């Protein structure tokens, strides 16, 4: 694993990724709350998957159980499509999101937790020495410097009230209707991104969020939304050399209108706001001026280089080549709102196994209901596909209101957001006003090697 180590200290390979994400120096290249956000995390996920692939090939035979090279060639990061387990009535048990199959007692850990310390009690990451950065047991102020039960034990809040309030109709309605990057990027930075971080809280609500392995399942899904958007609007057919402002433009910050917006502006050494272009390098410093050995500073990527997912014949940046699929959201009938004749270049849901050949999942009934409603509105009520999806998304939004408690607001501000930055299509602006007297906290994929 030496080639994947930095040589700068005793940290494990995994901890190097936590360091990169938590390094304040990378903020200057716009990792969060700017137009660089989805591209920085796209590259980050690719590097992490590549590291896992490398370790599995080189060291797999020494693991228990042993992993063969053939098995690693079939390996990919997985994504958690949490939009299929959103909570319609977040104040009433049982909560769909807590019953998601992603919560298992053998690997990621079940939805059980210590009711006092919030420590994870099962799964592969329950050890006391798991974290790179210690974190306390206060879900509304998860400091990595001090506090009650301040230790290296992984902690999760998993409060359904703080989970995303976006169902598949809301996701697809946004993907097809926000055709400009100026509109789409703030949504993917806040609505599509922040909900899972506030849901877990603790490490996930700090800049050291990769300390919780759920980070990768979540960000692979955020990257999936990016490529659904590119695919739906046929931007996948745009060459990197032909990127225009509608595809990528400087947004700094994306949190306009929030109480923390001024703090989120990335500034240069002269105090001026940075203007990000498609050719602005995204840095991956481990510490001050030190790049990981597996990514020299001369190879730091740009949004233009990360524009495509690559192909088997023409890989992209750093050998990048992957596809998402099979994708229930893309193949559902509501995706008919996307560009006519779209072949879903990135979200390639034509998989080896058809959905009919796999065991039924809880999300199947959700999509069945969505399909029936969509067909009723289009065939019985005479709506066109876009009108039908707009109505479904709007109705679901009103039936599942965003109710931000004081605890929820504190967690939001802990990651640099406020309720107004998470506005959905049906949310009234007056209901989203943050309490002016509240103090802001100071802390601020199925990805496959082909």
JSON list of C-alpha atoms in Angstrom, two decimals, residues 251-368:
[
{"chain": "A", "resi": 251, "resn": "UNK", "atom": "CA", "xyz": [-21.11, 30.35, -7.97]},
{"chain": "A", "resi": 252, "resn": "UNK", "atom": "CA", "xyz": [-19.48, 31.63, -4.80]},
{"chain": "A", "resi": 253, "resn": "UNK", "atom": "CA", "xyz": [-21.18, 30.96, -2.49]},
{"chain": "A", "resi": 254, "resn": "UNK", "atom": "CA", "xyz": [-24.17, 28.75, -3.28]},
{"chain": "A", "resi": 255, "resn": "UNK", "atom": "CA", "xyz": [-25.74, 29.59, 0.10]},
{"chain": "A", "resi": 256, "resn": "UNK", "atom": "CA", "xyz": [-27.00, 33.05, -0.84]},
{"chain": "A", "resi": 257, "resn": "UNK", "atom": "CA", "xyz": [-29.70, 34.31, 1.49]},
{"chain": "A", "resi": 258, "resn": "UNK", "atom": "CA", "xyz": [-28.52, 32.40, 4.53]},
{"chain": "A", "resi": 259, "resn": "UNK", "atom": "CA", "xyz": [-27.11, 33.90, 7.69]},
{"chain": "A", "resi": 260, "resn": "UNK", "atom": "CA", "xyz": [-23.78, 32.18, 7.04]},
{"chain": "A", "resi": 261, "resn": "UNK", "atom": "CA", "xyz": [-23.46, 33.23, 3.39]},
{"chain": "A", "resi": 262, "resn": "UNK", "atom": "CA", "xyz": [-20.77, 35.83, 4.09]},
{"chain": "A", "resi": 263, "resn": "UNK", "atom": "CA", "xyz": [-18.64, 33.22, 5.85]},
{"chain": "A", "resi": 264, "resn": "UNK", "atom": "CA", "xyz": [-19.01, 30.80, 2.94]},
{"chain": "A", "resi": 265, "resn": "UNK", "atom": "CA", "xyz": [-17.54, 33.12, 0.31]},
{"chain": "A", "resi": 266, "resn": "UNK", "atom": "CA", "xyz": [-14.16, 31.80, -0.79]},
{"chain": "A", "resi": 267, "resn": "UNK", "atom": "CA", "xyz": [-11.71, 34.71, -1.05]},
{"chain": "A", "resi": 268, "resn": "UNK", "atom": "CA", "xyz": [-8.24, 35.07, -2.49]},
{"chain": "A", "resi": 269, "resn": "UNK", "atom": "CA", "xyz": [-5.19, 36.51, -0.71]},
{"chain": "A", "resi": 270, "resn": "UNK", "atom": "CA", "xyz": [-6.42, 40.04, -1.48]},
{"chain": "A", "resi": 271, "resn": "UNK", "atom": "CA", "xyz": [-9.82, 39.43, 0.09]},
{"chain": "A", "resi": 272, "resn": "UNK", "atom": "CA", "xyz": [-11.70, 39.29, -3.21]},
{"chain": "A", "resi": 273, "resn": "UNK", "atom": "CA", "xyz": [-14.23, 36.56, -3.94]},
{"chain": "A", "resi": 274, "resn": "UNK", "atom": "CA", "xyz": [-12.72, 33.80, -6.07]},
{"chain": "A", "resi": 275, "resn": "UNK", "atom": "CA", "xyz": [-14.20, 33.39, -9.54]},
{"chain": "A", "resi": 276, "resn": "UNK", "atom": "CA", "xyz": [-14.22, 29.70, -10.36]},
{"chain": "A", "resi": 277, "resn": "UNK", "atom": "CA", "xyz": [-13.89, 28.64, -13.97]},
{"chain": "A", "resi": 278, "resn": "UNK", "atom": "CA", "xyz": [-14.11, 25.18, -15.49]},
{"chain": "A", "resi": 279, "resn": "UNK", "atom": "CA", "xyz": [-10.30, 25.20, -15.46]},
{"chain": "A", "resi": 280, "resn": "UNK", "atom": "CA", "xyz": [-9.74, 26.19, -11.83]},
{"chain": "A", "resi": 281, "resn": "UNK", "atom": "CA", "xyz": [-7.73, 23.42, -10.10]},
{"chain": "A", "resi": 282, "resn": "UNK", "atom": "CA", "xyz": [-9.46, 21.64, -7.22]},
{"chain": "A", "resi": 283, "resn": "UNK", "atom": "CA", "xyz": [-6.82, 21.00, -4.56]},
{"chain": "A", "resi": 284, "resn": "UNK", "atom": "CA", "xyz": [-6.44, 17.80, -2.54]},
{"chain": "A", "resi": 285, "resn": "UNK", "atom": "CA", "xyz": [-3.90, 18.85, 0.08]},
{"chain": "A", "resi": 286, "resn": "UNK", "atom": "CA", "xyz": [-3.42, 16.46, 3.00]},
{"chain": "A", "resi": 287, "resn": "UNK", "atom": "CA", "xyz": [-1.76, 19.17, 5.06]},
{"chain": "A", "resi": 288, "resn": "UNK", "atom": "CA", "xyz": [-0.22, 22.53, 4.33]},
{"chain": "A", "resi": 289, "resn": "UNK", "atom": "CA", "xyz": [1.47, 22.30, 0.93]},
{"chain": "A", "resi": 290, "resn": "UNK", "atom": "CA", "xyz": [1.59, 18.49, 0.99]},
{"chain": "A", "resi": 291, "resn": "UNK", "atom": "CA", "xyz": [-0.23, 16.46, -1.60]},
{"chain": "A", "resi": 292, "resn": "UNK", "atom": "CA", "xyz": [-0.87, 12.72, -1.27]},
{"chain": "A", "resi": 293, "resn": "UNK", "atom": "CA", "xyz": [1.66, 10.60, -3.12]},
{"chain": "A", "resi": 294, "resn": "UNK", "atom": "CA", "xyz": [-1.14, 9.06, -5.16]},
{"chain": "A", "resi": 295, "resn": "UNK", "atom": "CA", "xyz": [-2.19, 12.52, -6.43]},
{"chain": "A", "resi": 296, "resn": "UNK", "atom": "CA", "xyz": [0.68, 14.98, -7.02]},
{"chain": "A", "resi": 297, "resn": "UNK", "atom": "CA", "xyz": [-0.35, 18.63, -7.08]},
{"chain": "A", "resi": 298, "resn": "UNK", "atom": "CA", "xyz": [0.43, 18.75, -10.80]},
{"chain": "A", "resi": 299, "resn": "UNK", "atom": "CA", "xyz": [-2.47, 16.34, -11.30]},
{"chain": "A", "resi": 300, "resn": "UNK", "atom": "CA", "xyz": [-5.11, 18.18, -9.26]},
{"chain": "A", "resi": 301, "resn": "UNK", "atom": "CA", "xyz": [-8.30, 18.07, -11.40]},
{"chain": "A", "resi": 302, "resn": "UNK", "atom": "CA", "xyz": [-10.60, 20.73, -12.83]},
{"chain": "A", "resi": 303, "resn": "UNK", "atom": "CA", "xyz": [-14.34, 20.63, -13.45]},
{"chain": "A", "resi": 304, "resn": "UNK", "atom": "CA", "xyz": [-13.63, 20.41, -17.17]},
{"chain": "A", "resi": 305, "resn": "UNK", "atom": "CA", "xyz": [-11.46, 17.33, -16.69]},
{"chain": "A", "resi": 306, "resn": "UNK", "atom": "CA", "xyz": [-14.17, 15.75, -14.53]},
{"chain": "A", "resi": 307, "resn": "UNK", "atom": "CA", "xyz": [-16.99, 16.59, -16.95]},
{"chain": "A", "resi": 308, "resn": "UNK", "atom": "CA", "xyz": [-17.34, 13.05, -18.30]},
{"chain": "A", "resi": 309, "resn": "UNK", "atom": "CA", "xyz": [-17.40, 9.64, -16.61]},
{"chain": "A", "resi": 310, "resn": "UNK", "atom": "CA", "xyz": [-14.97, 8.30, -19.18]},
{"chain": "A", "resi": 311, "resn": "UNK", "atom": "CA", "xyz": [-15.47, 5.21, -21.32]},
{"chain": "A", "resi": 312, "resn": "UNK", "atom": "CA", "xyz": [-13.72, 1.89, -21.77]},
{"chain": "A", "resi": 313, "resn": "UNK", "atom": "CA", "xyz": [-11.95, 3.29, -24.82]},
{"chain": "A", "resi": 314, "resn": "UNK", "atom": "CA", "xyz": [-11.43, 6.87, -23.63]},
{"chain": "A", "resi": 315, "resn": "UNK", "atom": "CA", "xyz": [-10.96, 7.11, -19.84]},
{"chain": "A", "resi": 316, "resn": "UNK", "atom": "CA", "xyz": [-11.34, 10.49, -18.19]},
{"chain": "A", "resi": 317, "resn": "UNK", "atom": "CA", "xyz": [-9.27, 12.20, -15.51]},
{"chain": "A", "resi": 318, "resn": "UNK", "atom": "CA", "xyz": [-6.98, 9.83, -13.59]},
{"chain": "A", "resi": 319, "resn": "UNK", "atom": "CA", "xyz": [-8.39, 6.86, -15.50]},
{"chain": "A", "resi": 320, "resn": "UNK", "atom": "CA", "xyz": [-11.96, 7.62, -14.45]},
{"chain": "A", "resi": 321, "resn": "UNK", "atom": "CA", "xyz": [-14.57, 5.39, -16.13]},
{"chain": "A", "resi": 322, "resn": "UNK", "atom": "CA", "xyz": [-17.82, 4.42, -14.46]},
{"chain": "A", "resi": 323, "resn": "UNK", "atom": "CA", "xyz": [-21.56, 4.22, -14.88]},
{"chain": "A", "resi": 324, "resn": "UNK", "atom": "CA", "xyz": [-24.53, 4.18, -12.50]},
{"chain": "A", "resi": 325, "resn": "UNK", "atom": "CA", "xyz": [-27.12, 1.47, -12.73]},
{"chain": "A", "resi": 326, "resn": "UNK", "atom": "CA", "xyz": [-29.46, -0.23, -12.61]},
{"chain": "A", "resi": 327, "resn": "UNK", "atom": "CA", "xyz": [-31.29, 2.93, -11.59]},
{"chain": "A", "resi": 328, "resn": "UNK", "atom": "CA", "xyz": [-34.91, 2.77, -10.47]},
{"chain": "A", "resi": 329, "resn": "UNK", "atom": "CA", "xyz": [-35.30, 6.53, -10.73]},
{"chain": "A", "resi": 330, "resn": "UNK", "atom": "CA", "xyz": [-34.09, 6.69, -14.32]},
{"chain": "A", "resi": 331, "resn": "UNK", "atom": "CA", "xyz": [-36.11, 3.76, -15.58]},
{"chain": "A", "resi": 332, "resn": "UNK", "atom": "CA", "xyz": [-39.36, 4.78, -13.85]},
{"chain": "A", "resi": 333, "resn": "UNK", "atom": "CA", "xyz": [-42.02, 6.31, -16.05]},
{"chain": "A", "resi": 334, "resn": "UNK", "atom": "CA", "xyz": [-41.61, 9.72, -14.40]},
{"chain": "A", "resi": 335, "resn": "UNK", "atom": "CA", "xyz": [-38.24, 9.99, -16.15]},
{"chain": "A", "resi": 336, "resn": "UNK", "atom": "CA", "xyz": [-40.17, 10.55, -19.39]},
{"chain": "A", "resi": 337, "resn": "UNK", "atom": "CA", "xyz": [-39.93, 14.28, -18.54]},
{"chain": "A", "resi": 338, "resn": "UNK", "atom": "CA", "xyz": [-36.28, 14.14, -19.64]},
{"chain": "A", "resi": 339, "resn": "UNK", "atom": "CA", "xyz": [-35.05, 14.95, -23.12]},
{"chain": "A", "resi": 340, "resn": "UNK", "atom": "CA", "xyz": [-36.80, 13.05, -25.89]},
{"chain": "A", "resi": 341, "resn": "UNK", "atom": "CA", "xyz": [-34.76, 10.13, -27.16]},
{"chain": "A", "resi": 342, "resn": "UNK", "atom": "CA", "xyz": [-32.35, 10.20, -24.22]},
{"chain": "A", "resi": 343, "resn": "UNK", "atom": "CA", "xyz": [-30.24, 7.05, -24.09]},
{"chain": "A", "resi": 344, "resn": "UNK", "atom": "CA", "xyz": [-29.07, 7.58, -20.49]},
{"chain": "A", "resi": 345, "resn": "UNK", "atom": "CA", "xyz": [-25.35, 7.58, -21.18]},
{"chain": "A", "resi": 346, "resn": "UNK", "atom": "CA", "xyz": [-24.30, 7.93, -17.54]},
{"chain": "A", "resi": 347, "resn": "UNK", "atom": "CA", "xyz": [-27.22, 6.26, -15.80]},
{"chain": "A", "resi": 348, "resn": "UNK", "atom": "CA", "xyz": [-27.05, 3.03, -17.71]},
{"chain": "A", "resi": 349, "resn": "UNK", "atom": "CA", "xyz": [-29.80, 0.97, -16.13]},
{"chain": "A", "resi": 350, "resn": "UNK", "atom": "CA", "xyz": [-29.46, -1.90, -18.59]},
{"chain": "A", "resi": 351, "resn": "UNK", "atom": "CA", "xyz": [-27.72, -4.16, -16.09]},
{"chain": "A", "resi": 352, "resn": "UNK", "atom": "CA", "xyz": [-26.75, -7.83, -16.21]},
{"chain": "A", "resi": 353, "resn": "UNK", "atom": "CA", "xyz": [-29.64, -8.63, -13.90]},
{"chain": "A", "resi": 354, "resn": "UNK", "atom": "CA", "xyz": [-33.02, -7.23, -14.68]},
{"chain": "A", "resi": 355, "resn": "UNK", "atom": "CA", "xyz": [-35.00, -5.93, -11.73]},
{"chain": "A", "resi": 356, "resn": "UNK", "atom": "CA", "xyz": [-37.51, -8.76, -12.17]},
{"chain": "A", "resi": 357, "resn": "UNK", "atom": "CA", "xyz": [-34.76, -11.25, -11.36]},
{"chain": "A", "resi": 358, "resn": "UNK", "atom": "CA", "xyz": [-33.85, -9.76, -8.00]},
{"chain": "A", "resi": 359, "resn": "UNK", "atom": "CA", "xyz": [-35.78, -10.13, -4.74]},
{"chain": "A", "resi": 360, "resn": "UNK", "atom": "CA", "xyz": [-38.43, -7.45, -4.20]},
{"chain": "A", "resi": 361, "resn": "UNK", "atom": "CA", "xyz": [-37.31, -4.38, -2.26]},
{"chain": "A", "resi": 362, "resn": "UNK", "atom": "CA", "xyz": [-39.28, -1.96, -0.11]},
{"chain": "A", "resi": 363, "resn": "UNK", "atom": "CA", "xyz": [-38.75, 0.73, -2.74]},
{"chain": "A", "resi": 364, "resn": "UNK", "atom": "CA", "xyz": [-40.62, -1.35, -5.31]},
{"chain": "A", "resi": 365, "resn": "UNK", "atom": "CA", "xyz": [-43.99, -0.54, -3.76]},
{"chain": "A", "resi": 366, "resn": "UNK", "atom": "CA", "xyz": [-43.09, 3.16, -3.67]},
{"chain": "A", "resi": 367, "resn": "UNK", "atom": "CA", "xyz": [-42.30, 3.19, -7.37]},
{"chain": "A", "resi": 368, "resn": "UNK", "atom": "CA", "xyz": [-45.40, 1.14, -8.09]}
]
